[in-house]
Coordinates of C-alpha atoms (C1' of nucleotides) in Angstrom, one line a residue:
Chain A
M243 CA -26.5 13.5 10.7
T244 CA -23.5 13.8 12.9
A245 CA -21.0 13.4 10.1
R246 CA -21.6 14.5 6.5
A247 CA -19.5 11.8 4.9
S248 CA -18.1 8.9 6.9
S249 CA -15.7 7.7 4.3
K250 CA -14.3 4.4 5.3
T251 CA -10.8 5.5 4.8
S252 CA -10.7 7.8 7.8
E253 CA -12.5 9.6 10.5
S254 CA -14.7 7.0 11.9
S255 CA -15.4 7.6 15.5
D256 CA -12.5 6.2 17.4
K257 CA -10.6 8.3 19.8
V258 CA -7.8 9.0 17.3
S259 CA -10.2 10.6 14.9
V260 CA -11.9 12.6 17.6
I261 CA -8.6 14.1 18.7
C262 CA -7.6 14.7 15.1
R263 CA -10.7 16.7 14.5
A264 CA -10.3 18.7 17.7
L265 CA -6.7 19.5 16.9
R266 CA -7.4 20.3 13.3
R267 CA -10.0 22.7 14.3
A268 CA -7.8 24.3 16.9
I269 CA -5.1 24.7 14.4
I270 CA -7.2 26.3 11.7
E271 CA -8.8 28.6 14.1
Q272 CA -5.4 29.6 15.3
A273 CA -6.1 28.6 18.8
L274 CA -2.8 26.8 18.2
E275 CA -0.5 29.0 16.3
P276 CA 2.1 27.6 13.9
G277 CA 5.1 26.5 15.9
A278 CA 3.1 25.7 19.0
K279 CA 4.3 22.6 20.7
L280 CA 2.2 19.5 20.9
P281 CA 3.7 17.1 23.5
E282 CA 2.1 13.7 23.4
D283 CA 1.6 13.6 27.2
A284 CA -0.1 16.9 27.3
L285 CA -2.5 16.1 24.5
G286 CA -3.3 12.7 26.0
E287 CA -4.0 14.3 29.4
R288 CA -6.0 17.0 27.8
F289 CA -8.2 14.6 25.9
G290 CA -8.3 11.9 28.5
V291 CA -6.4 9.3 26.5
S292 CA -3.1 7.7 26.6
R293 CA 0.0 8.9 24.8
T294 CA -0.4 6.1 22.3
I295 CA -3.6 7.7 20.9
A296 CA -2.3 11.2 21.0
R297 CA 0.7 10.0 19.1
H298 CA -1.3 8.3 16.5
A299 CA -3.4 11.4 16.0
L300 CA -0.3 13.5 15.6
G301 CA 0.8 11.0 12.9
Q302 CA -2.4 11.5 11.0
L303 CA -2.2 15.3 11.2
A304 CA 1.4 15.1 10.1
A305 CA 0.3 13.2 7.0
E306 CA -2.1 16.0 6.3
G307 CA 0.6 18.6 6.7
L308 CA -0.8 20.4 9.6
V309 CA 1.7 19.1 12.1
E310 CA 5.5 18.7 11.8
L311 CA 7.0 15.6 13.3
R312 CA 10.7 15.2 13.8
R313 CA 12.2 12.2 15.4
N314 CA 12.7 12.4 19.1
R315 CA 11.4 15.9 19.1
I316 CA 8.1 17.4 20.3
A317 CA 5.6 17.7 17.5
V318 CA 4.7 21.3 16.5
V319 CA 2.0 22.9 14.5
A320 CA 3.3 23.2 11.0
T321 CA 4.9 26.4 9.8
P322 CA 4.7 26.2 6.1
S323 CA 7.3 28.3 4.2
W324 CA 6.0 30.9 1.8
K325 CA 6.9 28.7 -1.1
E326 CA 4.9 25.8 0.3
A327 CA 2.0 28.1 0.9
R328 CA 2.0 29.3 -2.7
D329 CA 2.2 25.6 -3.9
A330 CA -0.7 24.7 -1.8
F331 CA -2.8 27.4 -3.3
D332 CA -1.8 26.4 -6.8
I333 CA -2.9 22.8 -6.2
R334 CA -6.0 24.0 -4.6
I335 CA -6.9 26.1 -7.6
E336 CA -6.7 23.0 -9.9
L337 CA -8.7 20.8 -7.5
E338 CA -11.4 23.3 -7.0
R339 CA -11.7 24.0 -10.7
L340 CA -12.4 20.3 -11.0
V341 CA -15.0 20.6 -8.3
V342 CA -16.9 23.4 -9.9
R343 CA -16.6 21.8 -13.3
R344 CA -18.4 18.7 -11.9
L345 CA -21.0 20.8 -10.2
A346 CA -21.9 23.3 -12.9
G347 CA -25.5 22.9 -13.7
K348 CA -25.9 19.8 -11.6
L349 CA -26.8 21.3 -8.2
T350 CA -30.2 20.6 -6.8
K351 CA -32.3 23.4 -5.4
A352 CA -31.7 22.2 -1.9
Q353 CA -27.9 22.3 -2.5
I354 CA -28.1 25.8 -3.8
A355 CA -30.1 26.8 -0.7
E356 CA -27.5 25.1 1.5
L357 CA -24.7 27.0 -0.2
N358 CA -26.6 30.3 0.1
A359 CA -27.2 29.6 3.7
H360 CA -23.6 29.1 4.3
V361 CA -22.6 32.3 2.7
D362 CA -25.2 34.0 4.7
A363 CA -23.5 32.6 7.8
E364 CA -20.2 34.0 6.4
D365 CA -21.9 37.3 6.1
R366 CA -23.2 37.3 9.6
A367 CA -19.7 36.4 10.9
R368 CA -18.2 39.4 9.3
G369 CA -18.1 41.3 12.6
G370 CA -16.3 38.5 14.4
T371 CA -12.7 37.5 14.4
D372 CA -10.6 36.9 11.3
A373 CA -10.0 33.3 12.3
V374 CA -13.7 32.5 12.2
S375 CA -14.2 34.3 8.9
I376 CA -11.3 32.4 7.4
R377 CA -12.6 29.1 8.7
L378 CA -16.1 29.7 7.3
A379 CA -14.7 30.7 3.9
T380 CA -12.7 27.6 3.9
E381 CA -15.7 25.5 4.8
F382 CA -17.6 27.0 1.9
H383 CA -15.2 25.4 -0.4
I384 CA -15.3 22.1 1.4
L385 CA -19.0 22.2 1.3
L386 CA -18.8 22.5 -2.5
A387 CA -16.4 19.6 -2.6
H388 CA -18.8 17.4 -0.6
M389 CA -21.5 18.1 -3.2
T390 CA -19.4 16.4 -5.9
N391 CA -20.1 13.2 -4.0
S392 CA -16.6 12.1 -4.5
P393 CA -14.9 11.1 -1.2
I394 CA -11.4 11.4 -2.8
L395 CA -12.0 14.9 -4.0
V396 CA -13.5 15.8 -0.6
R397 CA -10.4 14.5 1.1
Y398 CA -7.9 16.4 -1.1
V399 CA -9.8 19.6 -1.2
S400 CA -10.3 19.6 2.5
E401 CA -6.7 18.8 3.2
V402 CA -5.2 21.4 0.9
A403 CA -7.8 24.0 2.0
Y404 CA -6.9 23.4 5.6
R405 CA -3.3 23.9 4.7
C406 CA -4.1 27.1 3.0
C407 CA -6.1 28.1 6.1
L408 CA -3.0 27.6 8.1
T409 CA -0.8 29.6 5.9
L410 CA -3.3 32.4 5.7
S411 CA -3.0 32.7 9.4
L412 CA 0.8 33.0 9.0
Y413 CA 1.2 35.3 6.1
S414 CA -2.0 37.2 5.6
R415 CA -2.6 40.8 6.5
P416 CA -6.0 41.4 8.2
H417 CA -7.9 41.1 5.0
S418 CA -11.3 42.2 4.0
T419 CA -13.6 39.2 3.8
E420 CA -16.2 41.2 1.9
C421 CA -15.1 40.6 -1.6
A422 CA -14.5 36.9 -0.9
I423 CA -18.1 36.6 0.2
N424 CA -19.3 38.3 -3.0
E425 CA -17.2 36.0 -5.0
H426 CA -18.7 33.1 -3.2
R427 CA -22.1 34.3 -4.2
A428 CA -21.1 34.8 -7.8
I429 CA -19.8 31.3 -7.9
I430 CA -23.1 29.9 -6.6
S431 CA -25.0 31.9 -9.1
A432 CA -22.8 30.7 -12.0
L433 CA -23.1 27.1 -10.8
A434 CA -26.8 27.4 -10.7
K435 CA -26.9 28.7 -14.2
G436 CA -24.7 25.9 -15.3
D437 CA -22.2 28.2 -17.0
E438 CA -19.2 25.9 -16.7
A439 CA -16.6 28.1 -18.3
K440 CA -17.6 31.1 -16.3
V441 CA -17.7 29.3 -12.9
M442 CA -14.3 27.8 -13.5
D443 CA -13.0 31.2 -14.3
L444 CA -14.6 32.7 -11.3
M445 CA -13.2 30.0 -9.0
H446 CA -9.8 30.4 -10.5
H447 CA -9.7 34.1 -10.0
H448 CA -11.3 33.9 -6.6
L449 CA -8.6 31.6 -5.2
D450 CA -5.9 33.4 -7.0
S451 CA -6.9 36.7 -5.6
V452 CA -7.3 35.2 -2.1
A453 CA -3.8 33.9 -2.5
N454 CA -2.3 37.1 -3.8
R455 CA -4.2 39.2 -1.3
A456 CA -3.0 37.0 1.5
L457 CA 0.4 35.8 0.6
V458 CA 1.8 39.2 0.6
A459 CA 5.5 38.6 0.6
P460 CA 8.1 36.3 1.9
T461 CA 8.9 38.7 4.7
P462 CA 7.0 37.5 7.7
Q463 CA 8.0 40.4 10.0
R464 CA 5.1 40.0 12.3
G465 CA 5.1 40.2 16.1
R466 CA 5.8 36.5 16.5
D467 CA 8.8 35.3 18.4
L468 CA 12.1 34.9 16.8
L469 CA 12.0 31.2 16.4
D470 CA 8.7 31.3 14.5
I471 CA 9.9 34.1 12.3
L472 CA 13.0 32.2 11.4
A473 CA 11.4 28.9 10.9
P474 CA 10.3 29.4 7.3
Y475 CA 13.9 30.3 6.5
A476 CA 15.3 27.4 8.4
D477 CA 13.0 25.3 6.1
E478 CA 15.2 26.1 3.1
V479 CA 18.3 24.9 4.8
T480 CA 19.1 21.4 3.8
S481 CA 21.1 20.5 6.9
D482 CA 19.1 18.8 9.6
R483 CA 20.8 20.8 12.2
V484 CA 20.2 24.4 11.4
V485 CA 21.7 27.7 12.4
K486 CA 21.8 27.3 16.2
L487 CA 21.3 30.8 17.4
P488 CA 22.7 32.1 20.6
K489 CA 20.7 32.0 23.8
V490 CA 17.3 33.5 23.2
A491 CA 14.1 33.3 25.1
R492 CA 12.2 30.3 23.6
R493 CA 8.5 30.0 23.6
G494 CA 7.1 28.6 26.9
Chain M
M144 CA 20.9 8.5 -2.0
T145 CA 18.5 6.3 -0.1
A146 CA 15.6 8.7 -0.2
R147 CA 15.0 11.2 -2.8
A148 CA 13.2 13.7 -0.7
S149 CA 13.0 13.4 3.0
S150 CA 10.2 15.9 3.6
K151 CA 9.8 16.6 7.2
T152 CA 6.2 15.9 7.1
S153 CA 6.6 12.2 6.6
E154 CA 8.8 9.3 5.7
S155 CA 11.8 9.9 7.9
S156 CA 13.4 6.6 8.8
D157 CA 11.6 5.4 11.8
K158 CA 10.2 1.9 11.7
V159 CA 6.7 3.1 10.9
S160 CA 7.9 4.7 7.7
V161 CA 9.9 1.7 6.7
I162 CA 6.9 -0.6 7.0
C163 CA 4.7 1.9 5.2
R164 CA 7.1 1.9 2.3
A165 CA 7.3 -1.9 2.2
L166 CA 3.5 -2.3 2.3
R167 CA 2.9 0.4 -0.2
R168 CA 5.2 -1.3 -2.6
A169 CA 3.8 -4.7 -2.0
I170 CA 0.3 -3.3 -2.7
I171 CA 1.1 -1.5 -5.9
E172 CA 3.0 -4.4 -7.2
Q173 CA 0.0 -6.6 -6.4
A174 CA 1.9 -8.9 -4.1
L175 CA -1.0 -7.9 -1.9
E176 CA -4.2 -7.9 -3.9
P177 CA -7.1 -5.6 -3.1
G178 CA -9.0 -7.2 -0.3
A179 CA -6.1 -9.0 1.2
K180 CA -6.1 -9.1 5.0
L181 CA -3.5 -7.2 6.9
P182 CA -3.6 -8.3 10.6
E183 CA -1.5 -6.2 12.9
D184 CA 0.1 -9.2 14.6
A185 CA 1.1 -10.8 11.3
L186 CA 2.6 -7.6 10.0
G187 CA 4.4 -6.9 13.2
E188 CA 5.9 -10.4 13.2
R189 CA 6.8 -10.2 9.6
F190 CA 8.7 -6.9 10.0
G191 CA 10.1 -7.6 13.4
V192 CA 8.2 -4.9 15.2
S193 CA 5.4 -4.7 17.7
R194 CA 1.7 -4.4 16.8
T195 CA 1.9 -0.8 17.9
I196 CA 4.1 0.1 15.0
A197 CA 2.3 -2.1 12.4
R198 CA -0.9 -0.4 13.5
H199 CA 0.5 3.0 13.1
A200 CA 1.7 2.1 9.6
L201 CA -1.7 0.9 8.7
G202 CA -3.2 4.1 9.9
Q203 CA -0.9 6.1 7.6
L204 CA -1.7 3.9 4.6
A205 CA -5.3 4.2 5.3
A206 CA -4.9 8.0 5.2
E207 CA -3.4 7.5 1.7
G208 CA -6.3 5.4 0.6
L209 CA -4.3 2.2 0.1
V210 CA -5.7 0.4 3.1
E211 CA -9.2 0.2 4.5
L212 CA -9.6 0.3 8.2
R213 CA -12.9 -0.5 9.9
R214 CA -13.2 -0.5 13.7
N215 CA -12.5 -3.8 15.3
R216 CA -11.9 -5.4 12.0
I217 CA -8.9 -6.6 10.2
A218 CA -7.4 -4.0 7.9
V219 CA -7.5 -4.9 4.2
V220 CA -5.9 -3.6 1.1
A221 CA -8.3 -1.1 -0.3
T222 CA -10.7 -2.1 -3.0
P223 CA -11.7 1.1 -4.7
S224 CA -15.0 1.2 -6.5
W225 CA -15.0 2.0 -10.2
K226 CA -16.4 5.4 -9.4
E227 CA -13.6 6.1 -7.0
A228 CA -11.1 4.9 -9.6
R229 CA -12.5 7.3 -12.2
D230 CA -12.4 10.1 -9.6
A231 CA -8.8 9.4 -8.8
F232 CA -7.8 9.6 -12.4
D233 CA -9.7 12.9 -12.8
I234 CA -7.8 14.4 -9.9
R235 CA -4.6 13.0 -11.2
I236 CA -5.1 14.6 -14.5
E237 CA -5.4 18.0 -12.9
L238 CA -2.5 17.6 -10.7
E239 CA -0.2 16.4 -13.4
R240 CA -1.1 19.1 -15.7
L241 CA 0.1 21.4 -13.0
V242 CA 3.3 19.5 -12.8
V243 CA 4.1 19.7 -16.5
R244 CA 3.1 23.3 -16.6
R245 CA 5.6 24.0 -14.0
L246 CA 8.2 22.0 -15.7
A247 CA 7.8 23.0 -19.3
G248 CA 11.1 24.5 -20.5
K249 CA 12.6 24.5 -17.1
L250 CA 14.3 21.1 -17.0
T251 CA 18.0 20.8 -16.8
K252 CA 19.9 18.6 -19.1
A253 CA 20.6 16.2 -16.3
Q254 CA 16.9 16.0 -15.5
I255 CA 16.0 15.3 -19.1
A256 CA 18.6 12.6 -19.1
E257 CA 17.2 11.1 -15.9
L258 CA 13.7 11.0 -17.4
N259 CA 15.0 9.4 -20.5
A260 CA 16.8 6.8 -18.5
H261 CA 13.7 6.0 -16.6
V262 CA 11.7 5.5 -19.8
D263 CA 14.5 3.3 -21.1
A264 CA 14.0 1.2 -18.0
E265 CA 10.3 1.0 -18.7
D266 CA 11.2 -0.1 -22.2
R267 CA 13.5 -2.9 -20.9
A268 CA 10.8 -4.0 -18.5
R269 CA 8.3 -4.5 -21.3
G270 CA 9.0 -8.2 -21.3
G271 CA 8.3 -8.6 -17.6
T272 CA 5.1 -8.7 -15.6
D273 CA 2.3 -6.2 -15.9
A274 CA 2.7 -5.2 -12.3
V275 CA 6.3 -4.0 -12.8
S276 CA 5.4 -2.2 -16.0
I277 CA 2.6 -0.4 -14.2
R278 CA 4.8 0.5 -11.3
L279 CA 7.5 1.9 -13.5
A280 CA 5.0 3.9 -15.5
T281 CA 3.6 5.3 -12.2
E282 CA 7.1 6.1 -11.0
F283 CA 7.8 8.1 -14.2
H284 CA 5.0 10.4 -13.2
I285 CA 6.3 10.6 -9.6
L286 CA 9.7 11.4 -10.9
L287 CA 8.3 14.3 -12.8
A288 CA 6.5 15.5 -9.7
H289 CA 9.8 15.4 -7.8
M290 CA 11.3 17.7 -10.4
T291 CA 8.9 20.5 -9.5
N292 CA 10.7 20.7 -6.2
S293 CA 7.4 21.1 -4.5
P294 CA 7.0 18.6 -1.6
I295 CA 3.3 19.1 -1.5
L296 CA 2.8 18.4 -5.1
V297 CA 5.0 15.4 -4.8
R298 CA 2.9 14.1 -2.0
Y299 CA -0.4 14.5 -3.7
V300 CA 0.8 13.2 -7.1
S301 CA 2.4 10.2 -5.4
E302 CA -0.7 9.4 -3.4
V303 CA -3.1 9.7 -6.2
A304 CA -0.9 7.9 -8.6
Y305 CA -0.5 5.0 -6.2
R306 CA -4.3 4.9 -5.9
C307 CA -4.6 4.8 -9.6
C308 CA -2.0 2.0 -9.7
L309 CA -4.1 0.1 -7.3
T310 CA -7.2 0.5 -9.4
L311 CA -5.4 -0.4 -12.5
S312 CA -4.6 -3.8 -11.0
L313 CA -8.3 -4.2 -10.2
Y314 CA -10.0 -3.1 -13.4
S315 CA -7.5 -3.1 -16.1
R316 CA -7.3 -5.6 -18.9
P317 CA -3.8 -6.8 -19.6
H318 CA -2.9 -3.7 -21.5
S319 CA -0.2 -2.8 -23.9
T320 CA 2.3 -0.6 -22.2
E321 CA 3.9 0.3 -25.5
C322 CA 1.9 3.4 -26.3
A323 CA 2.2 4.6 -22.8
I324 CA 6.0 4.5 -23.2
N325 CA 5.8 6.4 -26.4
E326 CA 3.6 9.0 -24.8
H327 CA 6.1 9.3 -22.0
R328 CA 8.8 10.0 -24.5
A329 CA 6.6 12.6 -26.2
I330 CA 6.0 14.3 -22.9
I331 CA 9.7 14.5 -22.2
S332 CA 10.4 15.9 -25.6
A333 CA 7.7 18.6 -25.3
L334 CA 8.9 19.5 -21.8
A335 CA 12.4 19.9 -23.2
K336 CA 11.2 22.1 -26.0
G337 CA 9.2 24.2 -23.4
D338 CA 6.0 23.9 -25.3
E339 CA 3.7 24.4 -22.3
A340 CA 0.4 24.1 -24.1
K341 CA 1.5 21.0 -26.0
V342 CA 2.9 19.2 -23.0
M343 CA -0.3 19.9 -21.0
D344 CA -2.3 18.5 -23.7
L345 CA -0.1 15.5 -24.1
M346 CA -0.3 14.8 -20.4
H347 CA -4.0 15.2 -20.3
H348 CA -4.6 12.8 -23.1
H349 CA -2.0 10.4 -21.9
L350 CA -3.7 10.0 -18.5
D351 CA -7.1 10.1 -20.0
S352 CA -6.3 7.3 -22.4
V353 CA -4.7 5.3 -19.7
A354 CA -7.8 5.7 -17.7
N355 CA -10.1 4.8 -20.5
R356 CA -8.0 1.9 -21.7
A357 CA -7.8 0.6 -18.2
L358 CA -11.1 1.3 -16.5
V359 CA -13.0 -0.7 -19.0
A360 CA -16.4 -1.0 -17.3
P361 CA -18.0 -1.2 -13.9
T362 CA -18.4 -5.0 -14.4
P363 CA -15.6 -6.6 -12.5
Q364 CA -16.3 -10.1 -13.6
R365 CA -12.9 -11.3 -12.9
G366 CA -11.8 -14.5 -11.3
R367 CA -11.7 -13.1 -7.9
D368 CA -13.7 -14.4 -5.1
L369 CA -17.3 -13.3 -4.4
L370 CA -16.5 -11.0 -1.6
D371 CA -14.1 -9.0 -3.7
I372 CA -16.4 -8.8 -6.6
L373 CA -19.2 -7.6 -4.4
A374 CA -17.1 -5.1 -2.4
P375 CA -17.3 -2.2 -4.8
Y376 CA -21.1 -2.6 -4.8
A377 CA -21.2 -2.8 -1.1
D378 CA -19.4 0.5 -1.2
E379 CA -22.4 2.3 -2.5
V380 CA -24.6 1.0 0.3
T381 CA -25.0 3.5 3.0
S382 CA -25.7 1.1 5.8
D383 CA -22.7 0.0 7.8
R384 CA -23.8 -3.5 7.9
V385 CA -24.3 -4.6 4.3
V386 CA -26.1 -7.4 2.6
K387 CA -25.0 -10.3 4.6
L388 CA -24.8 -13.1 2.0
P389 CA -25.5 -16.7 2.8
K390 CA -22.6 -19.0 3.8
V391 CA -19.9 -18.9 1.2
A392 CA -16.3 -19.8 1.2
R393 CA -14.4 -16.8 2.3
R394 CA -10.8 -16.1 1.4
G395 CA -8.3 -17.8 3.6
Chain B
dA233 C1' -29.7 -30.3 4.3
dG234 C1' -30.7 -25.6 6.0
dC235 C1' -31.1 -22.3 9.7
dG236 C1' -30.0 -20.3 14.1
dC237 C1' -27.4 -20.5 18.6
dT238 C1' -23.4 -20.6 21.6
dC239 C1' -18.9 -20.2 22.6
dC240 C1' -14.0 -19.8 22.0
dA241 C1' -9.9 -18.4 19.3
dA242 C1' -8.3 -14.5 16.8
dT243 C1' -8.0 -9.9 16.6
dT244 C1' -8.4 -5.1 17.7
dG245 C1' -8.5 -0.8 21.1
dC246 C1' -6.1 1.1 24.3
dA247 C1' -3.0 2.0 28.5
dT248 C1' 1.2 1.5 30.7
dG249 C1' 6.1 0.7 31.3
dC250 C1' 10.9 1.0 30.1
dA251 C1' 14.9 2.6 27.4
dG252 C1' 17.1 6.0 24.7
dT253 C1' 17.3 10.9 23.2
dT254 C1' 16.8 15.8 23.6
dT255 C1' 16.4 20.0 26.2
dG256 C1' 17.8 23.5 29.0
dA257 C1' 19.1 25.0 33.7
dG258 C1' 22.8 25.6 36.7
dG259 C1' 27.4 25.5 37.7
dT260 C1' 32.4 26.2 36.3
dC261 C1' 36.1 28.2 34.1
dC262 C1' 38.0 31.8 31.3
Chain G
dG213 C1' 29.9 38.7 31.6
dG214 C1' 30.1 34.9 28.4
dA215 C1' 31.3 30.3 26.5
dC216 C1' 31.4 25.6 27.9
dC217 C1' 30.3 21.4 30.4
dT218 C1' 27.3 18.4 33.2
dC219 C1' 23.3 16.4 34.4
dA220 C1' 18.5 15.7 35.5
dA221 C1' 13.9 16.4 33.9
dA222 C1' 11.1 16.0 29.9
dC223 C1' 9.9 13.7 26.1
dT224 C1' 9.8 10.4 22.5
dG225 C1' 10.2 5.3 20.4
dC226 C1' 8.6 1.2 21.1
dA227 C1' 7.0 -3.3 23.3
dT228 C1' 3.9 -5.6 26.1
dG229 C1' -0.3 -6.6 28.6
dC230 C1' -5.3 -6.6 29.3
dA231 C1' -10.2 -5.8 28.2
dA232 C1' -13.5 -5.8 24.5
dT233 C1' -15.1 -7.1 20.1
dT234 C1' -15.5 -10.1 16.2
dG235 C1' -16.3 -14.1 13.4
dG236 C1' -16.8 -18.6 12.4
dA237 C1' -16.7 -23.6 13.9
dG238 C1' -19.4 -26.7 16.1
dC239 C1' -23.8 -28.1 17.6
dG240 C1' -28.7 -28.8 17.9
dC241 C1' -33.2 -28.0 16.0
dT242 C1' -36.5 -28.2 12.2

DNA sequence: AGCGCTCCAATTGCATGCAGTTTGAGGTCC
DNA sequence: GGACCTCAAACTGCATGCAATTGGAGCGCT
């Protein structure tokens, strides 16, 4: 039971997939912050593979939107603009409404137990770091998606949820995870009862409130370095070659 | 105006992207049928690049679900199961409802003209092959997604629409494109009027009817070869090493 | 004929090497 | 001091080479 679902489309067990998983996790746990550089050499060396493999992994992550790739430039962890973040949440809401619609009243006892166990884990993690809480909360939703038994749905929900995870780390204030946990419990309960309308409503408002609580404003005045802070703005600029600020200490 | 949107996450203009686009188009136009083999060498030679590049392109397409990759085996054009096809359509319905909700009443005159022009093109193509009709119909939806100005939405709608395109070629009877075209016109009209509820309803029923008209039944008794016919069933088998039929003429 | 075995051509998995591009450090001139 | 130029190190883009795996043709056995 190493992998829950080994869809044939991706994530078998070749080196590329291994590196993808490792990087993905590092990114969503903020071990790698948005904007962090990901040179192929360094990755290859770190994971004991050649640049070819590292490069391929970066390509996959770029397709998922977690990494930004620009020709002849070092890959960096994606820095979604506020607008993109909002978009991702909107899409996520629709997808997850579909998930719970499919699940309402159809969960086995074992599945309900699994969900409850996960929320318990979230509860226990409340004392830990924000990053872990966010990751667990995200994984709750992915767990739900898995239960639909639809690989496609799993893929899209995972992807968009990871994206949201990433943006939360960018724009969120240190939020209270408590209500999210309660909302998770409410969702499980409504799913078990089979109240489709209610569970869809719960999920909608749950995600909407997470988004609204988190995506406070398009003013990322956090302690990050200038380049990171400016990056979302540079996003809007159509020109490929943006502002070109005067000499400033760059990261690294 | 070579590329409508050059999102930084993908599809710049490196060789990999070029090959991706070419293959994607070949697949959705059924020049490459589901199950068709895609050896790296052959692709590389055909496109004048090395295997490295072809391989990378295949990886991207696999991430999009258009190609199936199995370790140490030749890549093949994906052959989605009937269940996967249905799933893809369900997801697509949700995503596209989001698209039209965002677009209702917000289209410029120029955009409306562009949409109408596209449907006119669909109309003119009615005499042509099914593949072209299906592609144009698909592209109408992608065009809509582009108008939301949301790269993420564009990406997901495109991806899932291509997947649907692929499944249509697998499971659809030679369908009448006429009503689809009329429905497209109705959607444009409702979008222009800004009647959000109506346009969402139209889109929902449009896609649902396309799905129902097309995905006739999980009995793909078409003239394809045995391996293709069996593939969707093999999908359900959990074991990696499936049935192993007696000697039979394989494709190629 | 039908079944299994062996072996080789075809193909993938991956590392490495080379050429071209970008970056940014240091020097020069104003 | 600050803007500008130059250049080498760093890095990417891509092709090629080699080892490992697959599959299927041929062959022998029943």
